[in-house]
Amino acid sequence: MSIVLYQLNVSLIADAVFQSISIEGMFFSLTDDGDESLHDHEEGNGSKENFREQDIYLPIANVARIMKNAVPQTGKIAKDAKECVQECVSEFISFITSEASERCHQEKRKTINGEDILFAMSTLGFDMYVEPLKLYLQKFREAMKGEKGIGGVSVTEGLGEELTDESFANQLPAGIITADGQQQNVMVYTTSYQQIPGVQQIQFS
Amino acid sequence: MSGNKVEDNVDHASNSKGISLPMTRVKLIMKSSPEVSSINQEALLLTTKATELFVQYLALSSFLNGSGKDKNTLSYSDLANTAEETETFQFLTDILPRKILVRDYLKSLEENPVEEADN
């Protein structure tokens, strides 16, 4: 049986058969300076916030589904990879949010808006998302006005070869708000974003 | 019919606009950042969509970067390696430490001994 360690500078944690909760227990008993925990990458060791952003995650099922659609169809994803991406996601959200928040404060505003987010993305190295996101936002606004019947958009144009378009292209759920104000949700299957003339409603019971 | 609350609108958006992540949860994570008071609907929408793109990007990059025994499986080490090697993902290196085996670590200690006080 081999023991796998997480190397954090010079601190070691024993893992393998010891799962989540007992990891930290093992950690403290093995090292001299037991201040750093797996999740602690902030400066203040003494400060304990009730709700650290690292502790809130998006549901793993959703995350796993997106991952699965992103890799080639025959590819597999290890369980610990899914869990770890789940944590990375929270980190990413916080990362973007802090940057956006800072800009917001600098401009003496209280509410973070779309521009702040886009600016943060650009600053933090995700500028390749900016154009597709702007496009997405535009389509969203148009769809919300109820003028166009088909929502969803393929945002792969600006992203190079790093993303497949399968996750966007296969399925475009569309909310259609009809003239009398009622809403119908239909599924529109298409291979790329385009207006399909003559197709107003497809009902799947 | 949707109510007037922002959450209702964004949840509707979540269902019908090609987003597969729960916006209310995204909002919770955003609000847990210090000094964030309020977030408008567009910002929430953009963040949620961007998060989706991020997951795809990270997953696919790491998968293609795979150097382990099983190239057809995305593993934790693929992710850790990608984070180290890709500038955009550097912010993840703290939460994606590379794993090593005890015996390898001990071996590296022998080769590069840490200075002891009694030596």
CSV table of C-alpha atoms in Angstrom, one decimal:
chain,number,residue,atom,x,y,z
A,1,MET,CA,0.0,0.0,0.0
A,2,SER,CA,1.5,3.3,-0.9
A,3,ILE,CA,0.8,6.5,0.8
A,4,VAL,CA,0.2,9.6,-1.2
A,5,LEU,CA,1.2,13.0,0.2
A,6,TYR,CA,0.1,16.5,-0.7
A,7,GLN,CA,3.2,18.6,-0.8
A,8,LEU,CA,2.6,22.1,0.6
A,9,ASN,CA,6.0,23.7,0.8
A,10,VAL,CA,7.5,21.6,3.5
A,11,SER,CA,4.4,20.5,5.2
A,12,LEU,CA,3.2,17.0,4.6
A,13,ILE,CA,-0.2,15.4,4.9
A,14,ALA,CA,-0.8,11.6,4.7
A,15,ASP,CA,-3.6,10.6,2.6
A,16,ALA,CA,-4.5,7.4,0.7
A,17,VAL,CA,-6.7,5.3,3.0
A,18,PHE,CA,-7.5,8.2,5.3
A,19,GLN,CA,-10.3,10.2,3.8
A,20,SER,CA,-11.4,13.8,4.2
A,21,ILE,CA,-12.0,14.6,7.9
A,22,SER,CA,-9.2,12.5,9.2
A,23,ILE,CA,-6.7,14.0,6.8
A,24,GLU,CA,-6.5,17.2,8.8
A,25,GLY,CA,-6.1,15.2,12.0
A,26,MET,CA,-3.3,13.3,10.5
A,27,PHE,CA,-1.8,16.5,9.2
A,28,PHE,CA,-1.5,18.1,12.6
A,29,SER,CA,0.1,15.2,14.2
A,30,LEU,CA,2.7,14.8,11.5
A,31,THR,CA,4.0,18.3,11.2
A,32,ASP,CA,5.7,20.7,13.6
A,33,ASP,CA,3.9,23.7,12.4
A,34,GLY,CA,0.3,22.7,12.2
A,35,ASP,CA,-1.1,26.0,11.1
A,36,GLU,CA,-1.7,25.4,7.5
A,37,SER,CA,-4.7,23.4,6.4
A,38,LEU,CA,-5.5,22.1,3.0
A,39,HIS,CA,-7.9,24.9,2.4
A,40,ASP,CA,-6.0,27.7,4.0
A,41,HIS,CA,-4.2,29.9,1.6
A,42,GLU,CA,-5.0,33.2,3.2
A,43,GLU,CA,-2.6,35.2,5.2
A,44,GLY,CA,-4.2,35.4,8.6
A,45,ASN,CA,-3.9,32.1,10.4
A,46,GLY,CA,-5.8,33.3,13.4
A,47,SER,CA,-8.8,34.8,11.7
A,48,LYS,CA,-11.7,32.4,11.3
A,49,GLU,CA,-14.5,33.6,9.1
A,50,ASN,CA,-17.8,31.8,9.4
A,51,PHE,CA,-18.2,31.4,5.7
A,52,ARG,CA,-15.1,31.2,3.6
A,53,GLU,CA,-15.7,31.2,-0.1
A,54,GLN,CA,-13.7,28.0,-0.4
A,55,ASP,CA,-16.4,26.1,1.5
A,56,ILE,CA,-19.2,26.9,-0.9
A,57,TYR,CA,-19.2,24.9,-4.1
A,58,LEU,CA,-21.4,24.4,-7.1
A,59,PRO,CA,-23.1,21.1,-7.2
A,60,ILE,CA,-20.7,18.4,-8.4
A,61,ALA,CA,-23.2,16.9,-10.8
A,62,ASN,CA,-23.4,20.1,-12.8
A,63,VAL,CA,-19.7,20.6,-12.8
A,64,ALA,CA,-19.1,17.0,-13.8
A,65,ARG,CA,-21.6,17.2,-16.6
A,66,ILE,CA,-19.9,20.3,-18.1
A,67,MET,CA,-16.5,18.5,-17.8
A,68,LYS,CA,-17.8,15.4,-19.5
A,69,ASN,CA,-19.2,17.4,-22.4
A,70,ALA,CA,-15.9,19.2,-22.8
A,71,VAL,CA,-13.6,16.3,-23.2
A,72,PRO,CA,-13.8,13.8,-26.1
A,73,GLN,CA,-16.7,11.5,-25.9
A,74,THR,CA,-14.7,8.4,-25.0
A,75,GLY,CA,-12.7,10.2,-22.3
A,76,LYS,CA,-13.1,9.5,-18.6
A,77,ILE,CA,-12.8,11.7,-15.6
A,78,ALA,CA,-11.4,10.6,-12.3
A,79,LYS,CA,-13.5,11.2,-9.3
A,80,ASP,CA,-10.9,13.3,-7.5
A,81,ALA,CA,-10.6,15.4,-10.7
A,82,LYS,CA,-14.3,16.3,-10.5
A,83,GLU,CA,-14.0,17.3,-6.9
A,84,CYS,CA,-11.0,19.3,-7.5
A,85,VAL,CA,-12.5,21.2,-10.4
A,86,GLN,CA,-15.5,21.9,-8.1
A,87,GLU,CA,-13.1,23.7,-5.8
A,88,CYS,CA,-11.3,25.4,-8.6
A,89,VAL,CA,-14.7,26.8,-9.8
A,90,SER,CA,-15.3,28.5,-6.4
A,91,GLU,CA,-11.8,29.8,-6.5
A,92,PHE,CA,-12.4,31.2,-10.0
A,93,ILE,CA,-15.6,32.9,-9.1
A,94,SER,CA,-14.0,34.5,-6.1
A,95,PHE,CA,-11.0,35.5,-8.1
A,96,ILE,CA,-13.1,37.3,-10.7
A,97,THR,CA,-15.4,38.8,-8.1
A,98,SER,CA,-12.7,40.4,-6.0
A,99,GLU,CA,-11.1,42.0,-9.0
A,100,ALA,CA,-14.5,43.3,-10.2
A,101,SER,CA,-15.3,44.5,-6.7
A,102,GLU,CA,-12.1,46.4,-6.4
A,103,ARG,CA,-12.8,48.2,-9.6
A,104,CYS,CA,-16.3,48.9,-8.5
A,105,HIS,CA,-15.0,50.5,-5.3
A,106,GLN,CA,-12.4,52.5,-7.1
A,107,GLU,CA,-15.2,54.1,-9.0
A,108,LYS,CA,-17.2,54.7,-5.9
A,109,ARG,CA,-20.0,52.4,-6.9
A,110,LYS,CA,-21.7,49.9,-4.7
A,111,THR,CA,-23.1,47.4,-7.2
A,112,ILE,CA,-21.0,45.2,-9.4
A,113,ASN,CA,-22.2,45.4,-12.9
A,114,GLY,CA,-21.5,43.5,-16.1
A,115,GLU,CA,-18.7,45.8,-17.2
A,116,ASP,CA,-16.9,45.2,-14.0
A,117,ILE,CA,-17.0,41.5,-14.5
A,118,LEU,CA,-15.8,41.7,-18.1
A,119,PHE,CA,-13.0,44.1,-17.1
A,120,ALA,CA,-11.9,41.7,-14.4
A,121,MET,CA,-11.8,38.8,-16.9
A,122,SER,CA,-9.7,40.8,-19.2
A,123,THR,CA,-7.3,41.8,-16.4
A,124,LEU,CA,-6.9,38.3,-15.1
A,125,GLY,CA,-6.0,36.6,-18.3
A,126,PHE,CA,-9.5,35.5,-19.4
A,127,ASP,CA,-9.8,38.1,-22.1
A,128,MET,CA,-10.6,35.4,-24.6
A,129,TYR,CA,-14.0,35.1,-22.9
A,130,VAL,CA,-14.9,38.7,-23.2
A,131,GLU,CA,-16.2,38.8,-26.8
A,132,PRO,CA,-18.2,35.6,-26.5
A,133,LEU,CA,-19.7,36.8,-23.2
A,134,LYS,CA,-20.6,40.1,-24.7
A,135,LEU,CA,-22.3,38.3,-27.6
A,136,TYR,CA,-24.1,36.0,-25.2
A,137,LEU,CA,-25.3,39.0,-23.1
A,138,GLN,CA,-26.6,40.7,-26.2
A,139,LYS,CA,-28.5,37.6,-27.3
A,140,PHE,CA,-29.8,37.2,-23.8
A,141,ARG,CA,-31.1,40.8,-23.7
A,142,GLU,CA,-32.8,40.4,-27.0
A,143,ALA,CA,-34.4,37.2,-26.0
A,144,MET,CA,-35.7,38.6,-22.8
A,145,LYS,CA,-37.5,41.3,-24.7
A,146,GLY,CA,-39.5,38.6,-26.2
A,147,GLU,CA,-38.8,39.6,-29.7
A,148,LYS,CA,-36.9,36.6,-30.8
A,149,GLY,CA,-38.1,33.1,-30.0
A,150,ILE,CA,-34.9,31.1,-29.9
A,151,GLY,CA,-32.3,31.7,-27.2
A,152,GLY,CA,-28.9,30.2,-26.7
A,153,VAL,CA,-25.8,31.0,-28.6
A,154,SER,CA,-22.7,29.3,-29.7
A,155,VAL,CA,-19.8,31.0,-28.1
A,156,THR,CA,-17.0,29.0,-29.5
A,157,GLU,CA,-15.9,31.4,-32.2
A,158,GLY,CA,-13.5,33.4,-30.0
A,159,LEU,CA,-12.1,30.5,-28.1
A,160,GLY,CA,-9.8,28.8,-30.4
A,161,GLU,CA,-9.3,25.1,-30.4
A,162,GLU,CA,-9.4,24.7,-26.7
A,163,LEU,CA,-13.1,24.2,-26.5
A,164,THR,CA,-15.4,21.9,-28.4
A,165,ASP,CA,-18.6,23.3,-29.5
A,166,GLU,CA,-20.6,20.2,-28.5
A,167,SER,CA,-21.8,21.5,-25.3
A,168,PHE,CA,-23.2,24.6,-26.8
A,169,ALA,CA,-24.3,23.2,-30.1
A,170,ASN,CA,-26.3,20.1,-29.3
A,171,GLN,CA,-29.1,21.5,-27.3
A,172,LEU,CA,-30.5,25.0,-27.1
A,173,PRO,CA,-33.2,25.2,-24.5
A,174,ALA,CA,-35.4,28.1,-25.5
A,175,GLY,CA,-37.9,30.0,-23.6
A,176,ILE,CA,-40.6,31.4,-25.8
A,177,ILE,CA,-42.8,34.1,-24.6
A,178,THR,CA,-45.8,34.2,-26.7
A,179,ALA,CA,-47.9,37.3,-27.5
A,180,ASP,CA,-50.4,36.7,-24.7
A,181,GLY,CA,-47.6,36.7,-22.1
A,182,GLN,CA,-47.5,33.0,-21.5
A,183,GLN,CA,-44.3,31.1,-21.5
A,184,GLN,CA,-43.4,27.8,-23.1
A,185,ASN,CA,-40.2,26.0,-22.8
A,186,VAL,CA,-39.2,24.1,-25.9
A,187,MET,CA,-36.0,22.3,-26.9
A,188,VAL,CA,-34.5,23.3,-30.1
A,189,TYR,CA,-31.9,21.0,-31.4
A,190,THR,CA,-29.5,22.5,-33.9
A,191,THR,CA,-25.9,22.3,-34.8
A,192,SER,CA,-25.1,25.9,-34.7
A,193,TYR,CA,-26.7,29.1,-33.6
A,194,GLN,CA,-29.0,30.4,-36.3
A,195,GLN,CA,-32.5,31.6,-36.6
A,196,ILE,CA,-34.6,28.8,-38.1
A,197,PRO,CA,-37.3,30.4,-40.1
A,198,GLY,CA,-40.7,28.8,-39.8
A,199,VAL,CA,-39.9,27.0,-36.6
A,200,GLN,CA,-41.8,28.6,-33.8
A,201,GLN,CA,-42.7,25.8,-31.5
A,202,ILE,CA,-41.6,22.3,-31.2
A,203,GLN,CA,-43.5,20.5,-28.6
A,204,PHE,CA,-42.1,17.4,-26.9
A,205,SER,CA,-44.5,15.8,-24.6
B,1,MET,CA,-45.2,34.1,-14.9
B,2,SER,CA,-42.0,35.2,-13.3
B,3,GLY,CA,-42.0,37.5,-10.3
B,4,ASN,CA,-40.2,40.7,-10.2
B,5,LYS,CA,-37.4,39.5,-8.0
B,6,VAL,CA,-34.0,39.3,-9.6
B,7,GLU,CA,-33.6,35.8,-8.4
B,8,ASP,CA,-36.7,34.7,-10.3
B,9,ASN,CA,-35.5,36.2,-13.5
B,10,VAL,CA,-32.1,34.8,-13.2
B,11,ASP,CA,-33.4,31.3,-12.4
B,12,HIS,CA,-35.6,31.5,-15.4
B,13,ALA,CA,-32.6,32.5,-17.4
B,14,SER,CA,-30.7,29.6,-15.9
B,15,ASN,CA,-33.2,27.2,-17.3
B,16,SER,CA,-33.9,28.7,-20.6
B,17,LYS,CA,-30.7,30.3,-21.8
B,18,GLY,CA,-28.3,27.5,-22.1
B,19,ILE,CA,-26.7,27.7,-18.6
B,20,SER,CA,-26.4,24.6,-16.6
B,21,LEU,CA,-25.2,26.0,-13.4
B,22,PRO,CA,-27.4,27.3,-10.5
B,23,MET,CA,-27.1,31.0,-10.5
B,24,THR,CA,-28.3,31.4,-6.9
B,25,ARG,CA,-25.3,29.3,-5.8
B,26,VAL,CA,-22.9,31.3,-7.9
B,27,LYS,CA,-24.3,34.4,-6.3
B,28,LEU,CA,-23.7,33.0,-2.8
B,29,ILE,CA,-20.1,32.4,-3.7
B,30,MET,CA,-19.7,35.9,-5.1
B,31,LYS,CA,-21.2,37.4,-2.0
B,32,SER,CA,-18.9,35.6,0.3
B,33,SER,CA,-16.1,37.7,-1.0
B,34,PRO,CA,-15.3,40.5,1.5
B,35,GLU,CA,-16.6,43.9,0.6
B,36,VAL,CA,-19.0,42.8,-2.0
B,37,SER,CA,-22.3,44.5,-1.3
B,38,SER,CA,-24.5,43.9,-4.3
B,39,ILE,CA,-24.3,42.3,-7.7
B,40,ASN,CA,-26.5,43.2,-10.6
B,41,GLN,CA,-28.3,40.7,-12.8
B,42,GLU,CA,-26.0,41.1,-15.7
B,43,ALA,CA,-22.9,40.6,-13.6
B,44,LEU,CA,-24.4,37.4,-12.2
B,45,LEU,CA,-25.3,36.1,-15.6
B,46,LEU,CA,-21.9,36.8,-17.1
B,47,THR,CA,-20.1,35.3,-14.1
B,48,THR,CA,-22.2,32.1,-14.4
B,49,LYS,CA,-21.6,31.8,-18.1
B,50,ALA,CA,-17.9,32.5,-17.7
B,51,THR,CA,-17.7,29.8,-15.0
B,52,GLU,CA,-19.1,27.3,-17.5
B,53,LEU,CA,-16.5,28.3,-20.0
B,54,PHE,CA,-13.9,28.1,-17.4
B,55,VAL,CA,-14.8,24.5,-16.5
B,56,GLN,CA,-14.7,23.5,-20.1
B,57,TYR,CA,-11.4,25.2,-20.7
B,58,LEU,CA,-9.8,23.7,-17.6
B,59,ALA,CA,-11.1,20.2,-18.2
B,60,LEU,CA,-10.2,20.1,-21.9
B,61,SER,CA,-6.7,21.7,-21.5
B,62,SER,CA,-5.9,19.3,-18.6
B,63,PHE,CA,-7.2,16.3,-20.6
B,64,LEU,CA,-5.1,17.1,-23.6
B,65,ASN,CA,-2.1,17.8,-21.4
B,66,GLY,CA,-2.4,14.4,-19.8
B,67,SER,CA,0.8,12.6,-19.3
B,68,GLY,CA,-0.1,9.9,-16.9
B,69,LYS,CA,-0.4,6.2,-17.7
B,70,ASP,CA,-4.0,6.5,-18.8
B,71,LYS,CA,-4.2,9.2,-21.5
B,72,ASN,CA,-7.9,8.7,-21.8
B,73,THR,CA,-8.7,9.7,-18.3
B,74,LEU,CA,-8.6,13.1,-16.8
B,75,SER,CA,-6.9,12.8,-13.5
B,76,TYR,CA,-6.0,15.1,-10.6
B,77,SER,CA,-2.4,15.3,-11.6
B,78,ASP,CA,-3.4,16.4,-15.1
B,79,LEU,CA,-5.1,19.3,-13.5
B,80,ALA,CA,-2.3,20.1,-11.1
B,81,ASN,CA,0.2,20.0,-13.9
B,82,THR,CA,-1.9,22.2,-16.2
B,83,ALA,CA,-2.2,24.7,-13.4
B,84,GLU,CA,1.5,24.9,-12.9
B,85,GLU,CA,2.3,25.1,-16.6
B,86,THR,CA,-0.4,27.5,-17.8
B,87,GLU,CA,-0.2,31.1,-16.8
B,88,THR,CA,-4.0,31.7,-16.8
B,89,PHE,CA,-4.4,28.9,-14.2
B,90,GLN,CA,-1.6,30.0,-11.9
B,91,PHE,CA,-4.1,31.3,-9.4
B,92,LEU,CA,-5.1,27.6,-8.8
B,93,THR,CA,-1.7,26.3,-7.8
B,94,ASP,CA,-2.4,26.8,-4.1
B,95,ILE,CA,-5.4,24.6,-4.2
B,96,LEU,CA,-4.0,22.1,-6.6
B,97,PRO,CA,-0.8,21.0,-5.0
B,98,ARG,CA,1.0,18.3,-6.8
B,99,LYS,CA,1.0,15.0,-5.1
B,100,ILE,CA,4.1,13.0,-4.4
B,101,LEU,CA,4.7,9.6,-2.8
B,102,VAL,CA,6.2,9.5,0.6
B,103,ARG,CA,9.1,7.4,-0.6
B,104,ASP,CA,9.9,9.8,-3.3
B,105,TYR,CA,9.9,12.7,-0.9
B,106,LEU,CA,12.1,10.9,1.5
B,107,LYS,CA,14.4,10.1,-1.3
B,108,SER,CA,14.7,13.7,-2.3
B,109,LEU,CA,15.4,14.6,1.3
B,110,GLU,CA,18.3,12.2,1.3
B,111,GLU,CA,19.7,13.7,-1.8
B,112,ASN,CA,19.1,17.3,-0.7
B,113,PRO,CA,19.1,17.2,3.1
B,114,VAL,CA,17.4,20.0,4.9
B,115,GLU,CA,19.9,21.5,7.3
B,116,GLU,CA,19.5,20.2,10.8
B,117,ALA,CA,20.5,22.1,13.9
B,118,ASP,CA,22.6,19.4,15.3
B,119,ASN,CA,24.8,19.0,12.2
